[in-house]
Amino acid sequence: MEKASIFVSIAAFCDPFLRFTIESLFKQASVPETLVLGVVDQSAEPIGPWLAAQPFADQVRYLHIDPLHSRGVCWARHLAQTLYDDEAYFLQVDSHTWFAARCDDALRAGDRKIAGGFHRAQRHRLSEPAHRLAQVRPGQGVAVMSELRPCLSPGPGC
């Protein structure tokens, strides 16, 4: 049975975890060949050469922008969304996301537990509006990230 394609939109601004996020997604997906990434890399050192050497290179639509020319996160996310080409599912994640096992199957099934959490250095608390966005289900338009653990290991502030 053929599984539906998933477009993953990733906008990164000088994020050292961008490679990790991409590797995590392809490693954790049960059917990685159905993934298509739209990556906007706003960094001084582009990951384009690294991407070109990866076995999944033909599944990544990549755009590099010098961070001095960035117009903000919403602009970068908009650019990443323009790389979408009628894939069955759309997922927008941050460039420092750690994916859970079989995350692609979870998305197709409408499960919100797609991501494992943020790196400790990138710990965030969801605001009330962002928390409501996390309630959006695949059948309702855009699937946004799962419920996220605040950090990977317990400690002060977690």
PDB file of C-alpha atoms in Angstrom, residues 3 11 14 16-17 26 29 32-33 42-43 56 62 71 74 78 82 84 89 93 96 103 114 134 141 148-149 152:
ATOM      1  CA  LYS A   3       1.648   5.973   1.753  1.00  0.00           C
ATOM      2  CA  ALA A  11      12.779  27.778   8.340  1.00  0.00           C
ATOM      3  CA  CYS A  14      21.572  30.570  12.306  1.00  0.00           C
ATOM      4  CA  PRO A  16      23.275  24.789  14.573  1.00  0.00           C
ATOM      5  CA  PHE A  17      20.646  22.029  15.010  1.00  0.00           C
ATOM      6  CA  PHE A  26      14.604  10.857   7.909  1.00  0.00           C
ATOM      7  CA  ALA A  29      10.202   8.119   9.618  1.00  0.00           C
ATOM      8  CA  PRO A  32      11.325   8.210   4.597  1.00  0.00           C
ATOM      9  CA  GLU A  33      10.945   8.099   0.827  1.00  0.00           C
ATOM     10  CA  GLN A  42      19.383  31.623   6.866  1.00  0.00           C
ATOM     11  CA  SER A  43      22.960  31.067   7.971  1.00  0.00           C
ATOM     12  CA  PHE A  56      17.818  11.961   0.565  1.00  0.00           C
ATOM     13  CA  TYR A  62      16.604  24.050  -0.363  1.00  0.00           C
ATOM     14  CA  ARG A  71      13.289  39.673   6.915  1.00  0.00           C
ATOM     15  CA  CYS A  74       7.326  34.807   9.176  1.00  0.00           C
ATOM     16  CA  HIS A  78       6.445  31.977   3.875  1.00  0.00           C
ATOM     17  CA  THR A  82       6.313  28.360  -1.450  1.00  0.00           C
ATOM     18  CA  TYR A  84       5.235  23.059  -1.275  1.00  0.00           C
ATOM     19  CA  TYR A  89       0.214  16.461   4.151  1.00  0.00           C
ATOM     20  CA  VAL A  93       8.391  22.559  12.363  1.00  0.00           C
ATOM     21  CA  HIS A  96      15.610  22.381  16.204  1.00  0.00           C
ATOM     22  CA  CYS A 103       6.461  10.373  13.158  1.00  0.00           C
ATOM     23  CA  ILE A 114       4.933  13.770  16.086  1.00  0.00           C
ATOM     24  CA  ALA A 134      -1.229  22.674  18.391  1.00  0.00           C
ATOM     25  CA  GLY A 141      -6.012  21.906   7.080  1.00  0.00           C
ATOM     26  CA  LEU A 148       6.162  19.020  23.222  1.00  0.00           C
ATOM     27  CA  ARG A 149       8.099  18.208  26.332  1.00  0.00           C
ATOM     28  CA  LEU A 152      15.042  16.568  27.178  1.00  0.00           C
TER      29      LEU A 152
END
